[in-house]
């Protein structure tokens, strides 16, 4: 028996305005706040945030920073440039927790229903009427990058997708009603 394909529901992401509002909304859980905003700035998935170490951050010859990691899902090496927002988060965390090369950047970051609820409560306090999970940070990065640069190939590399068609499908699910 062949069932008809279900229509794909659009995936949630934050617009630049919503992201600014969220960043300006207080959240007492420093790790939750910084990890989610870092995901929005880099496109890292939650498991990559959990595993990210200070030794994964490298300074390039031009003085800019990037993350060198092996993507959890594809097991492929990847380099992700760090913008000012991402670097400010890393620097603040180092200031608060100290840092050695073997330290995880997001110490004490865990995935659970409880943490997803805390994230949603923060989003609600910001007045954003969307169901947001940690993975929406990756969606936000993808949508913002594509809307700014219209470069699917570059986005494919940043997300660590092996094939451009994966990135195209990902964007189609995100921007279906944009």
Short mmCIF file of N, CA and C in Angstrom, two decimals:
data_model
loop_
_atom_site.label_atom_id
_atom_site.label_comp_id
_atom_site.label_asym_id
_atom_site.label_seq_id
_atom_site.Cartn_x
_atom_site.Cartn_y
_atom_site.Cartn_z
N UNK A 1 0.85 -1.17 0.00
CA UNK A 1 0.00 0.00 0.00
C UNK A 1 0.89 1.22 0.00
N UNK A 2 0.60 2.15 -0.90
CA UNK A 2 1.34 3.41 -0.95
C UNK A 2 0.47 4.51 -0.38
N UNK A 3 0.99 5.15 0.63
CA UNK A 3 0.29 6.26 1.24
C UNK A 3 0.74 7.56 0.58
N UNK A 4 -0.15 8.52 0.45
CA UNK A 4 0.27 9.80 -0.13
C UNK A 4 1.28 10.49 0.78
N UNK A 5 2.23 11.19 0.17
CA UNK A 5 3.22 11.92 0.96
C UNK A 5 2.54 13.03 1.72
N UNK A 6 2.94 13.16 2.97
CA UNK A 6 2.41 14.25 3.77
C UNK A 6 3.14 15.52 3.38
N UNK A 7 2.43 16.63 3.40
CA UNK A 7 3.06 17.91 3.11
C UNK A 7 4.02 18.24 4.24
N UNK A 8 5.17 18.77 3.87
CA UNK A 8 6.17 19.13 4.86
C UNK A 8 5.78 20.44 5.52
N UNK A 9 5.71 20.42 6.81
CA UNK A 9 5.42 21.65 7.56
C UNK A 9 6.68 22.51 7.58
N UNK A 10 6.51 23.82 7.50
CA UNK A 10 7.69 24.68 7.56
C UNK A 10 8.40 24.53 8.91
N UNK A 11 9.71 24.62 8.89
CA UNK A 11 10.49 24.55 10.12
C UNK A 11 10.62 25.96 10.69
N UNK A 12 10.61 26.05 11.99
CA UNK A 12 10.71 27.35 12.64
C UNK A 12 12.14 27.87 12.65
N UNK A 13 12.27 29.17 12.45
CA UNK A 13 13.54 29.86 12.63
C UNK A 13 13.22 31.27 13.10
N UNK A 14 14.22 31.93 13.64
CA UNK A 14 14.04 33.29 14.11
C UNK A 14 14.50 34.27 13.04
N UNK A 15 13.71 35.32 12.83
CA UNK A 15 14.14 36.39 11.93
C UNK A 15 15.24 37.18 12.64
N UNK A 16 15.91 38.07 11.92
CA UNK A 16 16.97 38.86 12.57
C UNK A 16 16.39 39.73 13.69
N UNK A 17 15.19 40.27 13.47
CA UNK A 17 14.56 41.08 14.51
C UNK A 17 14.21 40.23 15.72
N UNK A 18 13.65 39.05 15.50
CA UNK A 18 13.31 38.17 16.63
C UNK A 18 14.57 37.74 17.38
N UNK A 19 15.65 37.49 16.66
CA UNK A 19 16.90 37.09 17.30
C UNK A 19 17.43 38.23 18.17
N UNK A 20 17.33 39.45 17.68
CA UNK A 20 17.77 40.60 18.48
C UNK A 20 16.92 40.74 19.74
N UNK A 21 15.60 40.60 19.59
CA UNK A 21 14.70 40.69 20.74
C UNK A 21 15.04 39.60 21.76
N UNK A 22 15.26 38.37 21.28
CA UNK A 22 15.60 37.27 22.17
C UNK A 22 16.91 37.54 22.90
N UNK A 23 17.91 38.02 22.16
CA UNK A 23 19.22 38.30 22.78
C UNK A 23 19.10 39.41 23.84
N UNK A 24 18.15 40.32 23.65
CA UNK A 24 17.96 41.41 24.61
C UNK A 24 17.07 41.01 25.79
N UNK A 25 16.49 39.82 25.73
CA UNK A 25 15.61 39.34 26.80
C UNK A 25 16.44 38.56 27.82
N UNK A 26 16.36 38.92 29.09
CA UNK A 26 17.16 38.21 30.10
C UNK A 26 16.80 36.73 30.19
N UNK A 27 17.82 35.93 30.44
CA UNK A 27 17.66 34.49 30.71
C UNK A 27 18.70 34.12 31.74
N UNK A 28 18.24 33.62 32.89
CA UNK A 28 19.16 33.34 34.00
C UNK A 28 20.09 32.17 33.74
N UNK A 29 19.70 31.24 32.87
CA UNK A 29 20.54 30.08 32.57
C UNK A 29 21.58 30.49 31.51
N UNK A 30 22.75 30.89 31.99
CA UNK A 30 23.81 31.41 31.12
C UNK A 30 24.21 30.41 30.05
N UNK A 31 24.28 29.13 30.39
CA UNK A 31 24.68 28.11 29.43
C UNK A 31 23.63 27.94 28.34
N UNK A 32 22.37 27.84 28.73
CA UNK A 32 21.29 27.72 27.75
C UNK A 32 21.31 28.92 26.81
N UNK A 33 21.38 30.11 27.37
CA UNK A 33 21.36 31.34 26.58
C UNK A 33 22.53 31.40 25.60
N UNK A 34 23.72 31.21 26.11
CA UNK A 34 24.90 31.35 25.26
C UNK A 34 24.99 30.24 24.22
N UNK A 35 24.61 29.02 24.56
CA UNK A 35 24.66 27.92 23.60
C UNK A 35 23.66 28.13 22.46
N UNK A 36 22.44 28.55 22.80
CA UNK A 36 21.45 28.76 21.74
C UNK A 36 21.86 29.91 20.82
N UNK A 37 22.30 31.02 21.39
CA UNK A 37 22.72 32.15 20.56
C UNK A 37 23.94 31.79 19.72
N UNK A 38 24.83 30.96 20.26
CA UNK A 38 26.00 30.50 19.51
C UNK A 38 25.57 29.63 18.34
N UNK A 39 24.58 28.78 18.55
CA UNK A 39 24.06 27.94 17.47
C UNK A 39 23.47 28.82 16.36
N UNK A 40 22.77 29.87 16.75
CA UNK A 40 22.19 30.79 15.77
C UNK A 40 23.29 31.51 14.97
N UNK A 41 24.46 31.71 15.58
CA UNK A 41 25.56 32.42 14.92
C UNK A 41 26.46 31.49 14.09
N UNK A 42 26.41 30.18 14.37
CA UNK A 42 27.35 29.26 13.71
C UNK A 42 26.70 28.11 12.96
N UNK A 43 25.46 27.78 13.30
CA UNK A 43 24.78 26.65 12.68
C UNK A 43 25.14 25.31 13.30
N UNK A 44 25.84 25.32 14.43
CA UNK A 44 26.20 24.05 15.07
C UNK A 44 24.96 23.37 15.64
N UNK A 45 24.91 22.08 15.48
CA UNK A 45 23.84 21.28 16.09
C UNK A 45 24.12 21.13 17.58
N UNK A 46 23.10 20.76 18.34
CA UNK A 46 23.23 20.67 19.80
C UNK A 46 24.37 19.75 20.22
N UNK A 47 24.47 18.57 19.61
CA UNK A 47 25.53 17.63 20.01
C UNK A 47 26.91 18.21 19.73
N UNK A 48 27.02 19.03 18.70
CA UNK A 48 28.31 19.67 18.40
C UNK A 48 28.62 20.76 19.42
N UNK A 49 27.59 21.42 19.92
CA UNK A 49 27.78 22.39 21.00
C UNK A 49 28.26 21.69 22.26
N UNK A 50 27.64 20.56 22.56
CA UNK A 50 27.99 19.79 23.76
C UNK A 50 29.46 19.35 23.69
N UNK A 51 29.91 18.92 22.51
CA UNK A 51 31.25 18.37 22.37
C UNK A 51 32.32 19.41 22.04
N UNK A 52 31.96 20.65 21.75
CA UNK A 52 32.92 21.67 21.34
C UNK A 52 33.91 21.98 22.45
N UNK A 53 35.18 21.92 22.10
CA UNK A 53 36.26 22.22 23.06
C UNK A 53 36.98 23.49 22.62
N UNK A 54 37.63 24.13 23.57
CA UNK A 54 38.42 25.32 23.25
C UNK A 54 39.49 25.01 22.21
N UNK A 55 40.01 23.80 22.22
CA UNK A 55 41.06 23.42 21.26
C UNK A 55 40.52 23.31 19.83
N UNK A 56 39.19 23.34 19.65
CA UNK A 56 38.60 23.30 18.31
C UNK A 56 38.56 24.69 17.66
N UNK A 57 38.90 25.71 18.43
CA UNK A 57 38.86 27.09 17.93
C UNK A 57 40.27 27.50 17.54
N UNK A 58 40.41 27.95 16.30
CA UNK A 58 41.72 28.28 15.75
C UNK A 58 41.72 29.69 15.17
N UNK A 59 42.85 30.37 15.35
CA UNK A 59 43.00 31.70 14.76
C UNK A 59 43.68 31.55 13.41
N UNK A 60 43.09 32.19 12.41
CA UNK A 60 43.66 32.16 11.06
C UNK A 60 44.74 33.23 10.94
N UNK A 61 45.51 33.18 9.86
CA UNK A 61 46.59 34.14 9.64
C UNK A 61 46.09 35.59 9.62
N UNK A 62 44.87 35.80 9.17
CA UNK A 62 44.32 37.16 9.09
C UNK A 62 43.75 37.64 10.43
N UNK A 63 43.89 36.84 11.48
CA UNK A 63 43.42 37.23 12.81
C UNK A 63 42.01 36.80 13.14
N UNK A 64 41.27 36.34 12.14
CA UNK A 64 39.91 35.86 12.39
C UNK A 64 39.96 34.46 12.99
N UNK A 65 38.84 34.04 13.57
CA UNK A 65 38.77 32.73 14.21
C UNK A 65 37.80 31.82 13.47
N UNK A 66 38.06 30.53 13.59
CA UNK A 66 37.15 29.53 13.02
C UNK A 66 37.20 28.28 13.88
N UNK A 67 36.13 27.49 13.75
CA UNK A 67 36.06 26.21 14.45
C UNK A 67 36.49 25.13 13.48
N UNK A 68 37.36 24.24 13.92
CA UNK A 68 37.73 23.05 13.16
C UNK A 68 37.12 21.87 13.90
N UNK A 69 36.24 21.15 13.24
CA UNK A 69 35.64 19.99 13.89
C UNK A 69 35.27 18.94 12.86
N UNK A 70 35.01 17.77 13.37
CA UNK A 70 34.47 16.69 12.54
C UNK A 70 32.99 16.65 12.86
N UNK A 71 32.15 16.84 11.83
CA UNK A 71 30.71 16.88 12.04
C UNK A 71 30.23 15.56 12.60
N UNK A 72 29.41 15.62 13.62
CA UNK A 72 28.91 14.43 14.31
C UNK A 72 28.13 13.52 13.35
N UNK A 73 27.26 14.12 12.54
CA UNK A 73 26.36 13.33 11.70
C UNK A 73 27.07 12.70 10.50
N UNK A 74 27.97 13.46 9.85
CA UNK A 74 28.60 12.98 8.61
C UNK A 74 30.00 12.43 8.82
N UNK A 75 30.59 12.73 9.98
CA UNK A 75 31.97 12.34 10.30
C UNK A 75 32.96 12.95 9.31
N UNK A 76 32.60 14.10 8.74
CA UNK A 76 33.46 14.83 7.81
C UNK A 76 34.06 16.04 8.51
N UNK A 77 35.33 16.37 8.19
CA UNK A 77 35.93 17.58 8.79
C UNK A 77 35.25 18.83 8.23
N UNK A 78 35.20 19.87 9.04
CA UNK A 78 34.54 21.09 8.64
C UNK A 78 35.19 22.27 9.34
N UNK A 79 35.19 23.43 8.66
CA UNK A 79 35.68 24.68 9.25
C UNK A 79 34.53 25.68 9.21
N UNK A 80 34.28 26.29 10.35
CA UNK A 80 33.18 27.24 10.47
C UNK A 80 33.74 28.56 10.98
N UNK A 81 33.61 29.62 10.18
CA UNK A 81 34.10 30.92 10.64
C UNK A 81 33.27 31.45 11.81
N UNK A 82 33.92 32.17 12.69
CA UNK A 82 33.25 32.73 13.86
C UNK A 82 33.11 34.24 13.68
N UNK A 83 31.87 34.72 13.73
CA UNK A 83 31.64 36.15 13.62
C UNK A 83 31.84 36.81 15.00
N UNK A 84 31.62 38.12 15.06
CA UNK A 84 31.82 38.84 16.31
C UNK A 84 30.91 38.34 17.43
N UNK A 85 29.68 38.02 17.07
CA UNK A 85 28.73 37.52 18.07
C UNK A 85 29.22 36.22 18.68
N UNK A 86 29.65 35.29 17.83
CA UNK A 86 30.14 33.99 18.32
C UNK A 86 31.38 34.17 19.18
N UNK A 87 32.29 35.03 18.76
CA UNK A 87 33.52 35.25 19.54
C UNK A 87 33.21 35.92 20.88
N UNK A 88 32.24 36.83 20.89
CA UNK A 88 31.86 37.48 22.16
C UNK A 88 31.32 36.45 23.14
N UNK A 89 30.56 35.48 22.64
CA UNK A 89 30.02 34.43 23.50
C UNK A 89 31.15 33.57 24.06
N UNK A 90 32.08 33.18 23.22
CA UNK A 90 33.22 32.36 23.66
C UNK A 90 34.04 33.11 24.70
N UNK A 91 34.33 34.39 24.42
CA UNK A 91 35.13 35.18 25.35
C UNK A 91 34.44 35.35 26.69
N UNK A 92 33.13 35.58 26.68
CA UNK A 92 32.38 35.74 27.93
C UNK A 92 32.39 34.44 28.74
N UNK A 93 32.23 33.31 28.05
CA UNK A 93 32.24 32.02 28.75
C UNK A 93 33.63 31.75 29.35
N UNK A 94 34.68 32.09 28.61
CA UNK A 94 36.05 31.91 29.14
C UNK A 94 36.27 32.78 30.36
N UNK A 95 35.72 33.99 30.32
CA UNK A 95 35.83 34.92 31.43
C UNK A 95 35.14 34.35 32.68
N UNK A 96 33.97 33.78 32.49
CA UNK A 96 33.18 33.27 33.61
C UNK A 96 33.73 31.94 34.14
N UNK A 97 34.07 31.03 33.23
CA UNK A 97 34.44 29.67 33.65
C UNK A 97 35.94 29.38 33.57
N UNK A 98 36.73 30.29 32.99
CA UNK A 98 38.13 29.98 32.75
C UNK A 98 38.22 29.08 31.53
N UNK A 99 39.43 28.87 31.04
CA UNK A 99 39.51 28.00 29.87
C UNK A 99 40.89 27.41 29.68
N UNK A 100 40.90 26.12 29.47
CA UNK A 100 42.09 25.42 29.03
C UNK A 100 41.72 24.77 27.70
N UNK A 101 42.71 24.38 26.89
CA UNK A 101 42.38 23.80 25.59
C UNK A 101 41.45 22.59 25.65
N UNK A 102 41.55 21.79 26.71
CA UNK A 102 40.71 20.59 26.80
C UNK A 102 39.32 20.86 27.36
N UNK A 103 39.08 22.06 27.87
CA UNK A 103 37.77 22.40 28.42
C UNK A 103 36.72 22.47 27.31
N UNK A 104 35.53 22.04 27.65
CA UNK A 104 34.42 22.22 26.73
C UNK A 104 33.97 23.68 26.81
N UNK A 105 33.61 24.24 25.67
CA UNK A 105 33.16 25.62 25.61
C UNK A 105 31.86 25.78 26.38
N UNK A 106 30.94 24.83 26.23
CA UNK A 106 29.63 24.90 26.88
C UNK A 106 29.52 23.85 27.98
N UNK A 107 30.36 24.03 29.02
CA UNK A 107 30.29 23.13 30.17
C UNK A 107 28.87 23.13 30.71
N UNK A 108 28.43 21.98 31.14
CA UNK A 108 27.12 21.82 31.77
C UNK A 108 25.95 21.91 30.79
N UNK A 109 26.21 21.83 29.48
CA UNK A 109 25.12 21.85 28.50
C UNK A 109 24.60 20.43 28.33
N UNK A 110 23.29 20.27 28.49
CA UNK A 110 22.65 18.97 28.36
C UNK A 110 21.41 19.12 27.50
N UNK A 111 20.96 18.02 26.95
CA UNK A 111 19.72 18.03 26.17
C UNK A 111 18.67 17.27 26.96
N UNK A 112 17.54 17.92 27.17
CA UNK A 112 16.43 17.26 27.86
C UNK A 112 15.15 18.04 27.60
N UNK A 113 14.05 17.43 27.90
CA UNK A 113 12.78 18.11 27.79
C UNK A 113 12.74 19.34 28.70
N UNK A 114 13.35 19.21 29.86
CA UNK A 114 13.42 20.32 30.80
C UNK A 114 14.11 21.53 30.18
N UNK A 115 15.26 21.28 29.51
CA UNK A 115 16.00 22.38 28.89
C UNK A 115 15.25 22.96 27.69
N UNK A 116 14.56 22.11 26.93
CA UNK A 116 13.74 22.64 25.84
C UNK A 116 12.61 23.51 26.39
N UNK A 117 12.04 23.12 27.51
CA UNK A 117 10.99 23.93 28.13
C UNK A 117 11.55 25.27 28.59
N UNK A 118 12.74 25.26 29.20
CA UNK A 118 13.38 26.51 29.63
C UNK A 118 13.65 27.41 28.43
N UNK A 119 14.10 26.82 27.32
CA UNK A 119 14.34 27.59 26.10
C UNK A 119 13.04 28.22 25.62
N UNK A 120 11.96 27.44 25.58
CA UNK A 120 10.67 27.95 25.12
C UNK A 120 10.15 29.05 26.04
N UNK A 121 10.35 28.92 27.33
CA UNK A 121 9.92 29.96 28.27
C UNK A 121 10.65 31.27 28.01
N UNK A 122 11.94 31.18 27.69
CA UNK A 122 12.74 32.36 27.35
C UNK A 122 12.17 33.01 26.08
N UNK A 123 11.87 32.20 25.08
CA UNK A 123 11.29 32.69 23.82
C UNK A 123 9.94 33.35 24.11
N UNK A 124 9.13 32.72 24.94
CA UNK A 124 7.82 33.29 25.31
C UNK A 124 7.98 34.63 26.00
N UNK A 125 8.94 34.73 26.95
CA UNK A 125 9.19 36.01 27.65
C UNK A 125 9.59 37.11 26.67
N UNK A 126 10.24 36.71 25.57
CA UNK A 126 10.65 37.68 24.55
C UNK A 126 9.48 38.11 23.67
N UNK A 127 8.32 37.46 23.85
CA UNK A 127 7.14 37.81 23.07
C UNK A 127 7.13 37.20 21.67
N UNK A 128 7.94 36.18 21.46
CA UNK A 128 8.02 35.51 20.16
C UNK A 128 7.03 34.36 20.16
N UNK A 129 6.14 34.35 19.21
CA UNK A 129 5.05 33.37 19.16
C UNK A 129 5.42 32.21 18.23
N UNK A 130 6.49 31.52 18.52
CA UNK A 130 6.94 30.37 17.74
C UNK A 130 7.36 29.27 18.70
N UNK A 131 7.23 28.03 18.24
CA UNK A 131 7.74 26.89 19.02
C UNK A 131 9.20 26.72 18.63
N UNK A 132 10.08 27.01 19.55
CA UNK A 132 11.53 27.00 19.29
C UNK A 132 12.20 25.91 20.12
N UNK A 133 13.05 25.14 19.46
CA UNK A 133 13.87 24.12 20.11
C UNK A 133 15.33 24.47 19.83
N UNK A 134 16.24 23.73 20.44
CA UNK A 134 17.66 23.97 20.17
C UNK A 134 17.99 23.87 18.68
N UNK A 135 17.35 22.95 17.98
CA UNK A 135 17.68 22.77 16.56
C UNK A 135 17.26 23.99 15.73
N UNK A 136 16.36 24.79 16.26
CA UNK A 136 15.96 26.01 15.56
C UNK A 136 17.12 27.01 15.49
N UNK A 137 18.12 26.87 16.34
CA UNK A 137 19.32 27.70 16.22
C UNK A 137 20.01 27.42 14.89
N UNK A 138 20.12 26.16 14.54
CA UNK A 138 20.71 25.77 13.25
C UNK A 138 19.83 26.27 12.10
N UNK A 139 18.50 26.17 12.27
CA UNK A 139 17.59 26.68 11.25
C UNK A 139 17.74 28.18 11.09
N UNK A 140 17.86 28.90 12.20
CA UNK A 140 18.02 30.35 12.17
C UNK A 140 19.28 30.73 11.43
N UNK A 141 20.38 30.07 11.74
CA UNK A 141 21.63 30.34 11.04
C UNK A 141 21.46 30.11 9.54
N UNK A 142 20.85 29.00 9.16
CA UNK A 142 20.68 28.66 7.75
C UNK A 142 19.86 29.70 7.01
N UNK A 143 18.73 30.07 7.58
CA UNK A 143 17.85 31.05 6.95
C UNK A 143 18.54 32.41 6.83
N UNK A 144 19.17 32.84 7.93
CA UNK A 144 19.82 34.16 7.92
C UNK A 144 20.97 34.19 6.90
N UNK A 145 21.75 33.13 6.85
CA UNK A 145 22.88 33.08 5.92
C UNK A 145 22.38 33.09 4.48
N UNK A 146 21.37 32.29 4.19
CA UNK A 146 20.86 32.23 2.82
C UNK A 146 20.23 33.57 2.41
N UNK A 147 19.43 34.16 3.29
CA UNK A 147 18.78 35.43 2.96
C UNK A 147 19.81 36.54 2.75
N UNK A 148 20.93 36.48 3.45
CA UNK A 148 21.96 37.50 3.32
C UNK A 148 22.84 37.29 2.08
N UNK A 149 23.18 36.05 1.76
CA UNK A 149 24.18 35.78 0.73
C UNK A 149 23.66 35.05 -0.51
N UNK A 150 22.52 34.40 -0.40
CA UNK A 150 21.95 33.61 -1.52
C UNK A 150 22.98 32.64 -2.10
N UNK A 151 23.78 32.03 -1.22
CA UNK A 151 24.87 31.14 -1.63
C UNK A 151 24.64 29.74 -1.05
N UNK A 152 23.98 28.89 -1.84
CA UNK A 152 23.66 27.54 -1.37
C UNK A 152 24.92 26.71 -1.18
N UNK A 153 25.89 26.86 -2.08
CA UNK A 153 27.14 26.09 -1.97
C UNK A 153 27.90 26.42 -0.70
N UNK A 154 28.01 27.71 -0.40
CA UNK A 154 28.69 28.13 0.83
C UNK A 154 27.96 27.65 2.06
N UNK A 155 26.63 27.74 2.02
CA UNK A 155 25.83 27.27 3.15
C UNK A 155 25.97 25.75 3.32
N UNK A 156 26.00 25.03 2.22
CA UNK A 156 26.20 23.57 2.26
C UNK A 156 27.48 23.25 3.03
N UNK A 157 28.56 23.97 2.71
CA UNK A 157 29.84 23.73 3.39
C UNK A 157 29.75 24.05 4.88
N UNK A 158 29.14 25.17 5.21
CA UNK A 158 29.04 25.57 6.61
C UNK A 158 28.19 24.60 7.43
N UNK A 159 27.13 24.07 6.82
CA UNK A 159 26.27 23.13 7.53
C UNK A 159 26.85 21.72 7.55
N UNK A 160 27.85 21.47 6.71
CA UNK A 160 28.47 20.15 6.67
C UNK A 160 27.66 19.14 5.87
N UNK A 161 26.77 19.62 5.01
CA UNK A 161 26.02 18.70 4.15
C UNK A 161 26.93 18.16 3.07
N UNK A 162 26.77 16.90 2.74
CA UNK A 162 27.62 16.30 1.71
C UNK A 162 27.12 16.61 0.31
N UNK A 163 25.85 16.93 0.18
CA UNK A 163 25.26 17.16 -1.13
C UNK A 163 24.43 18.44 -1.12
N UNK A 164 24.50 19.21 -2.19
CA UNK A 164 23.75 20.46 -2.28
C UNK A 164 22.25 20.23 -2.21
N UNK A 165 21.79 19.09 -2.71
CA UNK A 165 20.34 18.83 -2.69
C UNK A 165 19.83 18.76 -1.25
N UNK A 166 20.66 18.30 -0.32
CA UNK A 166 20.27 18.27 1.10
C UNK A 166 20.05 19.70 1.60
N UNK A 167 20.95 20.59 1.24
CA UNK A 167 20.83 21.99 1.65
C UNK A 167 19.60 22.63 1.02
N UNK A 168 19.34 22.29 -0.25
CA UNK A 168 18.16 22.84 -0.93
C UNK A 168 16.87 22.37 -0.24
N UNK A 169 16.81 21.11 0.12
CA UNK A 169 15.63 20.59 0.82
C UNK A 169 15.49 21.26 2.19
N UNK A 170 16.61 21.44 2.86
CA UNK A 170 16.63 22.07 4.17
C UNK A 170 16.07 23.48 4.06
N UNK A 171 16.53 24.24 3.07
CA UNK A 171 16.06 25.62 2.89
C UNK A 171 14.59 25.65 2.49
N UNK A 172 14.18 24.70 1.64
CA UNK A 172 12.78 24.67 1.22
C UNK A 172 11.85 24.50 2.41
N UNK A 173 12.24 23.66 3.35
CA UNK A 173 11.43 23.45 4.56
C UNK A 173 11.42 24.69 5.44
N UNK A 174 12.53 25.45 5.41
CA UNK A 174 12.61 26.65 6.23
C UNK A 174 11.83 27.81 5.64
N UNK A 175 12.04 28.03 4.36
CA UNK A 175 11.55 29.27 3.76
C UNK A 175 10.23 29.08 3.01
N UNK A 176 9.54 28.00 3.27
CA UNK A 176 8.31 27.66 2.55
C UNK A 176 7.27 28.79 2.62
N UNK A 177 7.15 29.45 3.75
CA UNK A 177 6.16 30.52 3.89
C UNK A 177 6.81 31.88 4.09
N UNK A 178 8.07 32.02 3.77
CA UNK A 178 8.75 33.28 4.05
C UNK A 178 8.38 34.33 3.03
#
